[in-house]
Tab-separated table of C-alpha atoms and ligand atoms in Angstrom:
chain	number	residue	atom	x	y	z
A	1	MET	CA	0.704	17.689	-5.153
A	2	SER	CA	-2.584	17.979	-7.140
A	3	GLU	CA	-5.664	20.148	-5.256
A	4	ASN	CA	-6.943	16.922	-5.103
A	5	SER	CA	-4.413	15.109	-3.502
A	6	GLN	CA	-4.417	17.722	-0.779
A	7	THR	CA	-8.373	17.311	-0.414
A	8	PHE	CA	-7.359	13.709	-0.248
A	9	ILE	CA	-4.925	13.976	2.249
A	10	ALA	CA	-7.227	16.139	4.369
A	11	LYS	CA	-10.289	14.463	4.230
A	12	SER	CA	-8.660	10.857	5.017
A	13	ALA	CA	-7.055	12.435	8.323
A	14	ILE	CA	-9.853	13.588	9.151
A	15	LYS	CA	-12.030	10.564	8.978
A	16	THR	CA	-9.345	8.649	10.215
A	17	ALA	CA	-9.781	10.297	13.473
A	18	ASP	CA	-13.310	9.933	13.364
A	19	LEU	CA	-14.116	6.802	15.390
A	20	GLU	CA	-17.870	7.084	15.529
A	21	HIS	CA	-17.135	6.690	11.682
A	22	ARG	CA	-15.163	3.958	11.875
A	23	ARG	CA	-17.841	2.061	14.402
A	24	LYS	CA	-20.289	2.606	11.807
A	25	ILE	CA	-18.708	0.991	8.448
A	26	ASN	CA	-16.961	-1.355	10.450
A	27	PHE	CA	-20.335	-2.431	12.019
A	28	ASN	CA	-21.830	-2.587	8.631
A	29	ILE	CA	-18.847	-4.414	6.946
A	30	GLY	CA	-19.110	-6.782	9.959
A	31	LYS	CA	-22.368	-7.713	8.984
A	32	TYR	CA	-21.394	-8.250	5.282
A	33	ASN	CA	-18.238	-10.417	6.691
A	34	ALA	CA	-20.790	-12.806	8.418
A	35	LYS	CA	-23.315	-12.920	5.350
A	36	VAL	CA	-20.600	-13.979	2.411
A	37	PRO	CA	-18.943	-17.197	3.626
A	38	GLU	CA	-22.615	-18.587	3.477
A	39	GLY	CA	-23.406	-17.211	-0.169
A	40	LYS	CA	-20.132	-19.028	-0.962
A	41	GLU	CA	-21.170	-22.214	0.333
A	42	GLN	CA	-23.614	-22.706	-2.999
A	43	PHE	CA	-20.736	-23.117	-5.060
A	44	ALA	CA	-18.942	-26.543	-5.331
A	45	ASP	CA	-15.524	-24.537	-5.804
A	46	VAL	CA	-15.531	-20.741	-5.304
A	47	HIS	CA	-12.258	-20.008	-6.905
A	48	LEU	CA	-13.116	-22.034	-10.284
A	49	VAL	CA	-16.220	-20.458	-10.421
A	50	ARG	CA	-14.209	-17.138	-10.161
A	51	GLU	CA	-11.797	-18.226	-12.733
A	52	ARG	CA	-14.611	-18.980	-15.000
A	53	ALA	CA	-16.253	-15.587	-14.494
A	54	LYS	CA	-12.960	-14.088	-15.019
A	55	ASN	CA	-12.378	-16.163	-18.519
A	56	ILE	CA	-15.675	-14.877	-19.657
A	57	LYS	CA	-14.943	-11.248	-19.134
A	58	TRP	CA	-11.719	-11.908	-20.482
A	59	ARG	CA	-13.376	-12.938	-23.850
A	60	ALA	CA	-15.713	-10.225	-23.805
A	61	ILE	CA	-13.402	-7.470	-23.165
A	62	GLU	CA	-11.235	-8.710	-25.981
A	63	THR	CA	-13.911	-9.127	-28.302
A	64	LEU	CA	-15.855	-5.437	-26.989
A	65	ASP	CA	-16.241	-4.134	-30.889
A	66	GLN	CA	-18.005	-7.582	-32.025
A	67	GLN	CA	-20.225	-7.766	-28.888
A	68	LEU	CA	-21.396	-4.395	-29.166
A	69	GLU	CA	-22.411	-4.484	-32.928
A	70	GLU	CA	-23.899	-8.010	-31.328
A	71	PHE	CA	-25.719	-6.516	-28.868
A	72	GLU	CA	-27.084	-3.208	-30.787
A	73	MET	CA	-28.089	-5.256	-34.077
A	74	GLN	CA	-30.378	-7.464	-31.266
A	75	PHE	CA	-31.874	-5.023	-29.852
A	76	SER	CA	-32.829	-3.022	-32.350
A	77	LYS	CA	-34.842	-5.789	-33.969
A	78	ARG	CA	-37.265	-5.524	-30.872
A	79	GLY	CA	-37.482	-1.820	-31.356
A	80	GLY	CA	-34.721	-0.538	-29.063
A	81	LYS	CA	-32.620	2.193	-30.131
A	82	VAL	CA	-28.878	2.593	-28.959
A	83	ILE	CA	-26.841	5.613	-28.203
A	84	TRP	CA	-23.273	5.239	-28.555
A	85	ALA	CA	-21.827	8.301	-26.192
A	86	GLU	CA	-18.173	8.925	-26.005
A	87	ASP	CA	-17.958	10.976	-22.937
A	88	ALA	CA	-20.204	12.574	-20.199
A	89	ALA	CA	-21.420	15.210	-22.136
A	90	GLN	CA	-22.677	13.350	-24.919
A	91	ALA	CA	-24.415	11.059	-22.879
A	92	ILE	CA	-26.171	14.097	-20.889
A	93	ALA	CA	-26.965	15.540	-24.211
A	94	GLU	CA	-28.738	12.461	-25.460
A	95	VAL	CA	-30.807	12.328	-21.966
A	96	VAL	CA	-31.688	15.714	-21.691
A	97	LYS	CA	-32.868	15.731	-25.683
A	98	ILE	CA	-35.298	12.500	-24.938
A	99	CYS	CA	-36.825	14.286	-21.845
A	100	LYS	CA	-37.543	17.650	-23.922
A	101	GLU	CA	-39.227	15.204	-26.906
A	102	LYS	CA	-41.150	13.947	-24.202
A	103	ASN	CA	-41.689	17.243	-22.510
A	104	CYS	CA	-40.516	15.157	-19.175
A	105	THR	CA	-40.675	17.129	-15.916
A	106	SER	CA	-40.269	14.073	-13.734
A	107	LEU	CA	-37.867	11.404	-14.004
A	108	VAL	CA	-37.670	8.262	-11.431
A	109	LYS	CA	-33.795	6.485	-11.342
A	110	SER	CA	-32.753	3.326	-10.474
A	111	LYS	CA	-29.404	3.037	-8.523
A	112	SER	CA	-26.512	3.803	-11.096
A	113	MET	CA	-23.007	4.447	-10.486
A	114	VAL	CA	-22.633	5.246	-14.383
A	115	THR	CA	-25.639	7.772	-13.640
A	116	GLU	CA	-23.480	9.360	-10.713
A	117	GLU	CA	-20.011	9.348	-13.093
A	118	ILE	CA	-21.944	11.927	-15.629
A	119	HIS	CA	-23.396	13.740	-12.638
A	120	LEU	CA	-26.506	13.325	-14.568
A	121	ASN	CA	-28.930	14.047	-11.486
A	122	LYS	CA	-27.390	17.524	-11.771
A	123	ALA	CA	-27.624	18.069	-15.310
A	124	LEU	CA	-31.397	17.382	-15.216
A	125	GLU	CA	-31.999	20.189	-12.236
A	126	GLU	CA	-30.400	22.431	-14.714
A	127	ASN	CA	-32.859	21.540	-17.299
A	128	GLY	CA	-35.552	21.479	-14.950
A	129	ILE	CA	-36.338	18.114	-14.848
A	130	ASP	CA	-37.177	16.773	-11.034
A	131	SER	CA	-35.078	13.577	-10.916
A	132	VAL	CA	-35.809	11.243	-7.765
A	133	GLU	CA	-33.966	8.521	-6.981
A	134	THR	CA	-35.957	5.078	-5.946
A	135	ASP	CA	-33.461	2.656	-4.116
A	136	LEU	CA	-34.115	3.434	-0.504
A	137	GLY	CA	-29.865	3.899	0.274
A	138	GLU	CA	-29.706	6.524	-2.795
A	139	TYR	CA	-33.030	8.135	-2.096
A	140	ILE	CA	-31.428	8.629	1.864
A	141	GLN	CA	-28.357	9.859	0.163
A	142	GLN	CA	-29.965	12.353	-2.408
A	143	LEU	CA	-32.702	13.795	0.371
A	144	ASP	CA	-29.007	14.714	2.307
A	145	GLY	CA	-27.389	16.137	-0.462
A	146	GLU	CA	-24.659	13.601	-0.672
A	147	ALA	CA	-23.207	11.441	-3.272
A	148	PRO	CA	-23.344	7.622	-2.668
A	149	TYR	CA	-20.582	6.308	-0.003
A	150	HIS	CA	-19.952	2.934	-1.637
A	151	ILE	CA	-20.832	1.184	-4.956
A	152	VAL	CA	-23.371	-1.418	-3.341
A	153	THR	CA	-24.453	0.057	-0.326
A	154	PRO	CA	-24.670	3.884	-0.868
A	155	ALA	CA	-25.861	4.752	2.710
A	156	MET	CA	-23.809	2.406	4.744
A	157	HIS	CA	-21.878	5.087	6.713
A	158	LYS	CA	-25.327	6.124	8.421
A	159	SER	CA	-26.940	4.511	11.430
A	160	LYS	CA	-30.426	3.745	11.564
A	161	GLU	CA	-30.516	6.937	14.220
A	162	ASP	CA	-28.941	8.934	11.509
A	163	VAL	CA	-31.830	8.088	8.792
A	164	ALA	CA	-34.621	8.445	11.571
A	165	LYS	CA	-33.101	12.309	11.933
A	166	LEU	CA	-33.045	12.928	8.693
A	167	PHE	CA	-36.097	11.827	7.665
A	168	ASN	CA	-37.196	13.674	10.518
A	169	GLU	CA	-35.756	16.878	9.240
A	170	LYS	CA	-36.710	16.589	5.610
A	171	LEU	CA	-39.896	14.850	5.509
A	172	GLY	CA	-41.167	15.670	9.115
A	173	THR	CA	-41.753	12.196	10.613
A	174	PRO	CA	-40.975	11.151	14.245
A	175	ILE	CA	-37.835	10.799	15.476
A	176	ASN	CA	-38.172	7.556	16.862
A	177	PHE	CA	-39.508	6.098	13.643
A	178	THR	CA	-38.180	2.508	13.060
A	179	PRO	CA	-36.344	1.330	10.084
A	180	GLN	CA	-39.339	-0.474	8.854
A	181	GLN	CA	-41.334	2.712	9.424
A	182	LEU	CA	-38.639	4.880	7.712
A	183	THR	CA	-38.773	2.416	4.750
A	184	LEU	CA	-43.046	2.433	4.752
A	185	LYS	CA	-42.528	6.456	4.330
A	186	ALA	CA	-39.998	6.191	1.528
A	187	ARG	CA	-42.272	3.575	-0.180
A	188	GLU	CA	-45.405	6.037	0.038
A	189	ILE	CA	-43.568	9.229	-1.440
A	190	LEU	CA	-41.791	6.950	-4.243
A	191	ARG	CA	-44.637	5.218	-5.634
A	192	GLU	CA	-46.328	8.765	-5.870
A	193	LYS	CA	-43.273	9.512	-8.486
A	194	TYR	CA	-43.660	6.178	-10.448
A	195	VAL	CA	-46.726	7.080	-11.335
A	196	GLN	CA	-45.973	10.720	-12.132
A	197	ALA	CA	-42.948	9.901	-14.047
A	198	GLN	CA	-42.484	10.120	-17.647
A	199	VAL	CA	-39.202	8.820	-18.247
A	200	GLY	CA	-37.254	6.131	-16.162
A	201	VAL	CA	-33.646	5.626	-16.098
A	202	THR	CA	-31.874	2.696	-14.978
A	203	GLY	CA	-28.046	1.187	-15.206
A	204	ALA	CA	-27.040	-2.127	-15.968
A	205	ASN	CA	-25.229	-4.758	-14.329
A	206	PHE	CA	-24.590	-6.851	-17.529
A	207	ILE	CA	-25.175	-5.957	-21.525
A	208	ILE	CA	-25.929	-9.376	-23.135
A	209	SER	CA	-24.567	-9.309	-26.509
A	210	ASP	CA	-26.159	-12.869	-27.951
A	211	ILE	CA	-29.902	-11.514	-26.651
A	212	GLY	CA	-29.450	-8.062	-27.277
A	213	GLY	CA	-30.206	-7.017	-23.780
A	214	ILE	CA	-29.869	-5.568	-20.477
A	215	ALA	CA	-29.906	-7.393	-16.889
A	216	VAL	CA	-30.448	-5.421	-13.660
A	217	THR	CA	-30.005	-6.938	-10.041
A	218	GLU	CA	-31.470	-5.104	-7.114
A	219	ASN	CA	-33.319	-6.192	-3.793
A	220	GLU	CA	-36.140	-3.669	-3.705
A	221	GLY	CA	-37.872	-3.824	-7.156
A	222	ASN	CA	-37.406	-0.240	-7.748
A	223	ALA	CA	-35.378	-0.622	-10.880
A	224	ARG	CA	-38.260	-3.005	-12.190
A	225	LEU	CA	-40.727	-0.009	-11.324
A	226	SER	CA	-38.630	2.890	-13.048
A	227	CYS	CA	-38.480	0.890	-16.051
A	228	ALA	CA	-42.054	-0.629	-16.666
A	229	PHE	CA	-43.803	2.280	-15.279
A	230	PRO	CA	-42.860	5.292	-17.245
A	231	LYS	CA	-43.682	5.410	-20.936
A	232	THR	CA	-39.758	6.115	-21.749
A	233	HIS	CA	-36.928	4.052	-20.382
A	234	ILE	CA	-33.365	5.238	-20.914
A	235	VAL	CA	-30.563	2.879	-19.932
A	236	ILE	CA	-27.259	4.584	-19.461
A	237	VAL	CA	-24.183	2.062	-19.153
A	238	GLY	CA	-20.355	2.120	-19.612
A	239	ILE	CA	-19.556	-0.440	-22.330
A	240	GLU	CA	-17.407	-2.909	-20.348
A	241	LYS	CA	-20.643	-4.349	-18.785
A	242	MET	CA	-20.954	-6.801	-21.399
A	243	ILE	CA	-21.122	-10.652	-21.040
A	244	PRO	CA	-21.432	-12.391	-24.552
A	245	SER	CA	-24.472	-14.767	-23.909
A	246	VAL	CA	-27.594	-15.173	-21.373
A	247	THR	CA	-26.570	-18.075	-20.597
A	248	ASP	CA	-23.137	-16.498	-18.846
A	249	LEU	CA	-26.061	-15.051	-16.009
A	250	GLY	CA	-26.390	-18.653	-14.700
A	251	LEU	CA	-22.958	-17.612	-13.475
A	252	PHE	CA	-22.883	-14.150	-12.876
A	253	TRP	CA	-26.191	-13.567	-10.936
A	254	PRO	CA	-24.909	-15.780	-7.933
A	255	LEU	CA	-21.740	-14.673	-7.960
A	256	LEU	CA	-22.520	-10.633	-8.405
A	257	SER	CA	-25.106	-11.130	-5.427
A	258	THR	CA	-22.584	-13.655	-2.906
A	259	PHE	CA	-19.427	-10.907	-3.373
A	260	GLY	CA	-22.083	-7.964	-3.119
A	261	THR	CA	-24.171	-8.852	-0.235
A	262	GLY	CA	-23.719	-12.461	0.816
A	263	GLN	CA	-27.193	-13.539	-0.781
A	264	LYS	CA	-26.955	-16.564	-3.008
A	265	VAL	CA	-29.187	-14.618	-5.215
A	266	THR	CA	-30.544	-11.115	-5.163
A	267	VAL	CA	-34.086	-10.677	-4.757
A	268	TYR	CA	-35.364	-9.544	-8.014
A	269	ASN	CA	-33.078	-10.250	-11.330
A	270	THR	CA	-34.563	-8.657	-14.482
A	271	ILE	CA	-33.800	-8.840	-17.837
A	272	VAL	CA	-34.754	-6.392	-20.756
A	273	THR	CA	-34.660	-7.040	-24.003
A	274	GLY	CA	-36.567	-3.881	-25.447
A	275	PRO	CA	-40.026	-1.547	-25.189
A	276	LYS	CA	-43.279	-3.162	-25.068
A	277	GLN	CA	-44.456	-5.387	-28.172
A	278	ALA	CA	-46.872	-5.269	-29.740
A	279	ASN	CA	-48.636	-8.599	-28.230
A	280	GLU	CA	-47.431	-7.254	-24.636
A	281	ASN	CA	-49.313	-4.983	-21.933
A	282	ASP	CA	-46.478	-3.502	-19.524
A	283	GLY	CA	-43.030	-1.793	-20.394
A	284	PRO	CA	-42.336	1.518	-21.895
A	285	GLU	CA	-43.435	2.506	-25.568
A	286	GLU	CA	-39.805	3.548	-26.060
A	287	MET	CA	-36.573	2.022	-24.764
A	288	TYR	CA	-32.956	4.054	-25.545
A	289	VAL	CA	-29.716	2.439	-24.036
A	290	ILE	CA	-26.529	4.915	-23.704
A	291	LEU	CA	-23.395	2.519	-24.193
A	292	LEU	CA	-20.829	4.860	-22.662
A	293	ASP	CA	-17.112	5.030	-22.943
A	294	ASN	CA	-15.994	7.986	-21.076
A	295	GLY	CA	-12.370	6.980	-21.166
A	296	ARG	CA	-13.362	3.287	-20.664
A	297	THR	CA	-11.177	3.029	-23.973
A	298	ASN	CA	-7.802	4.422	-22.704
A	299	ILE	CA	-8.043	1.304	-20.336
A	300	LEU	CA	-8.819	-0.997	-22.859
A	301	LYS	CA	-6.037	0.193	-24.979
A	302	ASN	CA	-3.744	-0.364	-22.202
A	303	PRO	CA	-2.888	-4.244	-22.134
A	304	LYS	CA	-1.828	-4.183	-18.175
A	305	GLN	CA	-4.865	-2.018	-17.176
A	306	ARG	CA	-7.458	-3.666	-19.509
A	307	GLU	CA	-8.152	-6.497	-16.747
A	308	SER	CA	-10.260	-3.485	-14.659
A	309	LEU	CA	-12.500	-3.744	-16.880
A	310	TYR	CA	-14.039	-7.030	-16.025
A	311	CYS	CA	-15.449	-5.670	-12.679
A	312	ILE	CA	-18.846	-6.562	-11.975
A	313	ARG	CA	-18.743	-3.966	-9.307
A	314	CYS	CA	-19.681	-6.091	-6.548
A	315	GLY	CA	-17.677	-3.675	-4.041
A	316	ALA	CA	-16.433	-6.724	-1.999
A	317	CYS	CA	-12.427	-4.864	-2.577
A	318	LEU	CA	-14.013	-2.134	-0.910
A	319	ASN	CA	-15.192	-3.996	1.999
A	320	ALA	CA	-12.009	-5.882	2.559
A	321	CYS	CA	-9.588	-2.651	1.936
A	322	PRO	CA	-7.822	-1.397	5.125
A	323	ILE	CA	-7.674	2.161	3.850
A	324	TYR	CA	-11.283	2.351	2.836
A	325	LYS	CA	-12.174	1.034	6.683
A	326	ASN	CA	-10.797	3.800	7.649
A	327	ILE	CA	-11.153	6.664	5.534
A	328	GLY	CA	-14.675	5.681	4.106
A	329	GLY	CA	-15.854	6.395	0.616
A	330	HIS	CA	-16.160	10.229	0.601
A	331	ALA	CA	-12.265	10.935	1.174
A	332	TYR	CA	-11.653	9.548	-2.419
A	333	GLY	CA	-13.552	12.569	-3.773
A	334	ALA	CA	-14.164	10.064	-7.210
A	335	THR	CA	-17.468	8.310	-8.351
A	336	TYR	CA	-15.396	4.667	-7.708
A	337	SER	CA	-13.813	4.530	-4.261
A	338	GLY	CA	-11.806	1.808	-2.672
A	339	PRO	CA	-9.526	-0.067	-4.585
A	340	ILE	CA	-10.977	-0.317	-7.771
A	341	GLY	CA	-11.957	3.077	-7.966
A	342	SER	CA	-8.044	3.955	-7.390
A	343	VAL	CA	-6.959	1.660	-10.172
A	344	ILE	CA	-9.753	3.066	-12.649
A	345	THR	CA	-10.139	6.688	-11.842
A	346	PRO	CA	-6.645	7.966	-13.145
A	347	HIS	CA	-7.788	6.365	-16.411
A	348	LEU	CA	-11.306	7.621	-16.521
A	349	GLN	CA	-10.624	10.954	-14.940
A	350	GLY	CA	-6.649	11.646	-15.473
A	351	MET	CA	-3.723	10.605	-14.125
A	352	GLU	CA	-2.069	14.204	-13.152
A	353	SER	CA	-5.660	14.954	-10.839
A	354	TYR	CA	-6.209	11.189	-9.309
A	355	LYS	CA	-2.659	9.310	-9.683
A	356	HIS	CA	-2.331	10.118	-5.895
A	357	LEU	CA	-5.184	7.245	-5.009
A	358	SER	CA	-2.811	4.592	-6.173
A	359	TYR	CA	-0.534	5.592	-3.466
A	360	ALA	CA	-3.979	4.875	-0.961
A	361	SER	CA	-3.146	1.414	-0.487
A	362	SER	CA	-0.897	-0.803	1.955
A	363	LEU	CA	-0.465	-3.351	-1.170
A	364	CYS	CA	-1.721	-5.714	1.794
A	365	GLY	CA	-3.547	-7.589	-1.721
A	366	ASN	CA	-6.300	-8.111	0.240
A	367	CYS	CA	-8.484	-6.627	-2.585
A	368	THR	CA	-6.865	-8.828	-5.407
A	369	GLU	CA	-7.846	-11.844	-2.807
A	370	VAL	CA	-11.456	-11.088	-2.952
A	371	CYS	CA	-11.886	-9.905	-5.805
A	372	ALA	CA	-15.233	-11.627	-7.561
A	373	VAL	CA	-13.293	-11.915	-10.888
A	374	LYS	CA	-9.951	-11.846	-9.939
A	375	ILE	CA	-8.621	-8.628	-10.639
A	376	ASN	CA	-5.050	-8.402	-10.059
A	377	LEU	CA	-5.758	-5.023	-8.120
A	378	HIS	CA	-3.119	-4.435	-6.044
A	379	GLU	CA	-0.418	-5.451	-9.132
A	380	LEU	CA	-2.200	-2.680	-11.145
A	381	LEU	CA	-2.398	-0.160	-8.111
A	382	LEU	CA	1.481	-0.265	-8.960
A	383	GLU	CA	1.267	-0.430	-12.320
A	384	ASN	CA	-0.457	3.291	-12.228
A	385	ARG	CA	2.486	4.101	-9.930
A	386	LYS	CA	4.995	3.549	-12.611
A	387	GLU	CA	2.711	4.635	-15.553
A	388	SER	CA	2.418	7.877	-13.959
A	389	VAL	CA	6.512	8.054	-13.475
A	390	GLU	CA	6.850	7.447	-17.169
A	391	GLU	CA	4.630	10.202	-18.047
A	392	GLY	CA	7.107	12.554	-15.711
A	393	LEU	CA	4.195	12.931	-13.300
A	394	VAL	CA	6.791	13.364	-10.115
A	395	THR	CA	8.277	16.307	-8.508
A	396	PHE	CA	12.023	17.243	-9.024
A	397	SER	CA	13.151	16.822	-5.609
A	398	GLU	CA	11.160	13.232	-5.532
A	399	LYS	CA	13.115	12.481	-9.261
A	400	MET	CA	16.187	13.706	-7.503
A	401	ALA	CA	15.830	11.645	-4.373
A	402	TRP	CA	15.648	8.273	-6.031
A	403	LYS	CA	18.670	9.276	-8.450
A	404	ILE	CA	20.416	9.740	-5.177
A	405	TRP	CA	19.169	6.582	-3.598
A	406	LYS	CA	19.984	4.513	-6.972
A	407	ILE	CA	23.822	6.040	-7.049
A	408	ALA	CA	24.215	5.004	-3.255
A	409	SER	CA	22.520	1.926	-3.172
A	410	MET	CA	24.653	0.576	-6.152
A	411	ARG	CA	28.313	1.286	-4.579
A	412	ARG	CA	28.647	-0.424	-0.927
A	413	GLY	CA	31.251	1.962	-0.211
A	414	MET	CA	28.701	4.882	-0.120
A	415	MET	CA	26.212	2.733	1.943
A	416	ASN	CA	28.678	2.412	4.393
A	417	LEU	CA	29.853	5.767	5.323
A	418	GLY	CA	28.817	6.508	8.565
A	419	ASN	CA	26.703	4.848	11.210
A	420	GLY	CA	22.688	4.588	11.319
A	421	ASN	CA	22.406	8.046	13.327
A	422	LEU	CA	24.212	9.634	10.655
A	423	LYS	CA	22.025	8.241	7.852
A	424	ASN	CA	18.809	8.682	9.832
A	425	LYS	CA	19.233	12.202	10.294
A	426	VAL	CA	20.425	12.682	6.563
A	427	VAL	CA	17.192	10.877	5.116
A	428	ASN	CA	14.640	12.028	7.328
A	429	GLY	CA	16.307	15.838	6.690
A	430	LEU	CA	16.090	15.187	2.793
A	431	PHE	CA	12.249	13.485	2.790
A	432	LYS	CA	10.815	15.629	5.194
A	433	GLY	CA	7.384	15.337	3.665
A	434	TRP	CA	7.398	11.469	4.597
A	435	ALA	CA	7.443	11.849	8.171
A	436	GLU	CA	4.049	13.964	8.041
A	437	HIS	CA	2.230	10.989	7.677
A	438	ARG	CA	4.334	8.442	8.984
A	439	SER	CA	7.176	7.151	11.152
A	440	GLU	CA	10.077	8.390	10.556
A	441	LEU	CA	12.886	5.874	8.455
A	442	ASN	CA	14.951	4.451	10.713
A	443	PHE	CA	18.351	2.639	9.733
A	444	SER	CA	20.022	-0.231	11.273
A	445	LYS	CA	22.735	0.816	13.633
A	446	LYS	CA	25.510	-1.411	11.789
A	447	THR	CA	25.939	-1.373	8.276
A	448	PHE	CA	25.227	-4.814	6.394
A	449	ASN	CA	28.788	-5.440	6.023
A	450	GLU	CA	29.848	-5.093	9.905
A	451	MET	CA	26.795	-7.645	10.299
A	452	TRP	CA	28.188	-10.028	7.827
A	453	LYS	CA	31.586	-9.670	9.329
A	454	GLU	CA	30.622	-10.299	12.816
A	455	ARG	CA	28.252	-13.503	11.617
A	456	TYR	CA	31.364	-15.008	10.401
A	457	LYS	CA	33.755	-14.062	13.235
A	458	LYS	CA	31.786	-16.383	15.264
B	1	SF4	S1	-12.913	-5.235	-8.752
B	1	SF4	FE1	-13.794	-7.084	-8.215
B	1	SF4	S2	-13.783	-7.136	-5.975
B	1	SF4	FE2	-13.764	-4.822	-6.567
B	1	SF4	S3	-15.668	-4.477	-7.406
B	1	SF4	FE3	-14.586	-5.173	-8.764
B	1	SF4	S4	-15.379	-7.061	-9.251
B	1	SF4	FE4	-16.160	-6.635	-7.075
């Protein structure tokens, strides 16, 4: 069992027994569940919309090389610079290089899971650059020294009392501050930061190939401020975020907001196509887009797993997952949690270290049912399990157990040996680890043959 797997089991066991944690996330997911049906009402046929979105993403991913080149050509025409990063180290090196060229000591950052994936804040800190999260949820998490808990709502596991306590400890605000007062305090601090920052970093919800732009969706306006105030804007984005045309946003913007938060459309939707032009007053003087691979082409070359690249990170599968709702986002020990995280993390960070996440599923299929772009998530989890076996990532005892099971189950005579009690004793003795986290295997008292004979005697 890998170290990550042991940590996962230990953390999950703690969180599952933590009823207060469960109460908080069920409360927040309950609010989400109440809102989503309202958002879906805007679509005449929500299944057709999901199907169309899947088809568009299919086209984008099948022609990804051409789409990326088209994006680079269009974006460069308006003075933007494209940087291709194969892995996290290259992306970080490029950001640090740009920051040093600009004598940057202060940087503002909007919510971006990809910057979590490459651990950008840590790298910036090591280089003496103060990086401040400007999304309120991310700001709360940064103050608390915690990673985001959820890909859409980073502080979902915190109640308003938890946030008031945190602000009291870190910022000295009164402990009885209301959510409005806490938000105003955060805003007061963050407004200063936008003015001071030399560089702004954002992610992108979509890369738009035909116009050479990026689209950012948010509810607080902080991403707009992060890209417009500082003189340099750096976008870091995974290559799979591609959509072929700006007209596709007519479908993807409402789809993302409905499946992400239940809103019909998110409050701020921005398209950025380059730095400030000669005839423009606002915007950064320089703009870079770092196109990050970091394992995504491993997924691209796998015909079965490829569809996981269609993900628009709406978070719906996390909110629907019975495992996520019990163990929470941090137990996964990965940037991307929930069903989609369990599918992609073994391919992004190594099958051996993360294959255990593919077993963190009841395979109920609820994730597939709610996915905005109809990714067959539960089948991909099974596929991961299969691939890990094909790669030989199973213990000797597990291999032997299945071998014996196969031999026995293919011979009726062996299956009929002994009664249910004897089988329970032998099998539960062999699979000792099984019952550590589950009930014991329980065989029927009578064999299939015995039951069959009894049935036809009547
Ligand atoms: S896999 Fe589907 S449901 Fe889950 S985050 Fe991605 S698009 Fe949303």
